[in-house]
Amino acid sequence: METPADASADASASGSNPIVPTPLERLTEAVDKNPLDFNSWVSLLALVQSEAATPRETVEATYDRFLAEFPLCFGYWNKYAQYEFGLANKLTEDGSGTVATPEEAQTAAREVYERGVVAVKYSVDMWMKYCEFLIHTVHSPIEETRPVLERAVAACGADPLAGPLWELYIQIETVNNDMPRLNQVFKRIMHQPLRNLEEFWEKYNQFVLAQQLNALATPEEQKALTGDGDEIMDEGLLRVKIVNAVEVVKNKTMEDIYRRQAFEAGIDRSYFHVTPVTEAAMQNWHSYLDFEEAAGNNVRCQTLYERCLISCANYEEIWLRYVAWIETVQGFEAADDVFQRAVTIFLKYRASIYLEYASFLEVHEKLQKAQDMYMKVLSDVAPKLAEAFLHYCNFERRRGDVETAKTWYERGMETVENDSEIYAYVSIAYATFLHKNVGDAALARSVFKRAVQKHSGSVLLWLNYIHFEINVGGGSPELVPRVASVYDLALEDSSNLTMDEKNDVWFQYAEFMENHASSVAEVREVRKREMAWKLKNAQSRNRTIKVLGFQSGWDSDIGGYSSNVEPGMKRPRYTAPQTSAVLSTAAVAAATPEAAAATATSAAAAYYQGYQGYGTQAQAYSQADPAAAASQQIYSQAQYASYYQQ
């Protein structure tokens, strides 16, 4: 006879107890499931790097995947490079030597830094880490460090925070004892709107006092300063003229600094961070960009856009503004490059940016690339996004391919058939297309009939169906019976409209009969039926509107259905059905691409309230940036709930 102890032992032996995953397995699974889970990435990186037994390939692969998602985290590029450099001191498993030779480790570290300065080209911090590594860690010769410093100051030397970068340049030229070159560096600095420009001015004055005249000005420059009439000039006076000429440049630069001082003070951070950009900071960026665009210095304006995108890389409004500006200034190719950066790196999970890009490409007659963008959204980014289906159908309509458009409308209805509001949205668009563009009212009517049979609880759908029948009927004798039959279907007991919605449909039914019926007897019959329905369902006999309201279409969403509330809340509804606006938006509960695709059909709709076409400014997204630059700080998962709104 089997005892309870024996049964317990058998259960254990059969593996009924769940296997607890290791921390590495748990964290790897977390980032596989949600590539935007920054907390898990930070923990995973710390884990793989802290365990001595972790293979080099595993650490490198983890860093590569992390930085593919968060490329602006300059601190993690630096950690990655330092890890590679440290392999020269790490023993192999058998203890026979180090994992890498010093030369191999240095080369690997430099390769990582090179990748970092490409990914974060306009970051002073990223360039500083690279230059400090070359100068202070591996003590590279001047022939290697100077070209890197030149690239650094070319990329971000005009950043107000680039003072430390120029200081490094001064240090290496001082150590190299190349005074004429150092003099040129000082003169270049006077053109840069640095926050500490006055400090560099003081250093330049001290430099001038300690140098020979030929280090301060070339013979040609000296001749230009003395003038044609003075063949011999006192050296002291010539020094004064040299300094005065540089001071003129410095003073002009200081004027530029003062004009932009308020904007610079409003920038709360110049690096990429996991927390959202504040509303005040975002408005400051827009005002600053307005100022630079009006000033007309295209180089300075582009530099400011790139600075802005470091902290605002996940804000679509900034990318679209940048595209609009750079297309005007530099043309299609430059604007296309900006869009490519947005869709391949920073906003690759955001369906709306792909739709904007497709529209941009279509304007420039790049139809195949535009189609590719639509297919990317519909197959990968957000397969259930209703707006993507409709945008693509309209794309095919504009190309004259009606049959393909019809196929994708049908596919869209099938994809969103379980969501009544979105199904209504797509159905209305499809029926409107068939009626207005194809000229097939019968087929449009069949779409409406199929839709109300599928989702009879959508007042939006019923109102647009009724609106369609009124419009298509004109003044024909069949108008009243045909429209009345739709009202009757909507008001049947089998219809899933709420009592309040049916109350309002009855109200509209009576008003329609008042305006279109050929005899008052027909009007009185409908009102009699309305009162009988109210008596049967314990409704007030007062003829009042409960959930619908007579408001202008300018104030309403699609079909007069307000989308400015969360799902489950009561929405005000209007009587004037329309077919060209948007539906309600759903709150995003998770930051995974899968969740984005699953919720996109309802959530992304609100986006189009702000954007009705390429180049129009929309409201800022309230979202979290997906990286904490140079920081090991852990943030609560709640901060990521609104990340990448679809």
mmCIF file of C-alpha atoms in Angstrom, residues 61 103 119 150 176 200 221 361 384 389 396 440 542 578:
data_model
loop_
_atom_site.group_PDB
_atom_site.id
_atom_site.type_symbol
_atom_site.label_atom_id
_atom_site.label_comp_id
_atom_site.label_asym_id
_atom_site.label_seq_id
_atom_site.Cartn_x
_atom_site.Cartn_y
_atom_site.Cartn_z
ATOM 1 C CA ALA A 61 26.476 40.066 -27.364
ATOM 2 C CA GLU A 103 47.353 45.354 -28.324
ATOM 3 C CA ALA A 119 25.899 56.429 -32.638
ATOM 4 C CA GLU A 150 39.476 67.368 -34.748
ATOM 5 C CA ASN A 176 53.398 68.927 -27.876
ATOM 6 C CA PHE A 200 39.303 80.748 -22.382
ATOM 7 C CA GLU A 221 48.697 88.410 -40.626
ATOM 8 C CA LEU A 361 8.068 59.038 -49.884
ATOM 9 C CA LYS A 384 -3.616 45.284 -36.043
ATOM 10 C CA PHE A 389 -4.814 49.522 -43.129
ATOM 11 C CA GLU A 396 -3.480 52.060 -53.432
ATOM 12 C CA ASP A 440 -20.972 51.156 -56.121
ATOM 13 C CA ASN A 542 -39.941 63.324 -22.218
ATOM 14 C CA GLN A 578 -18.868 61.693 -40.227
#
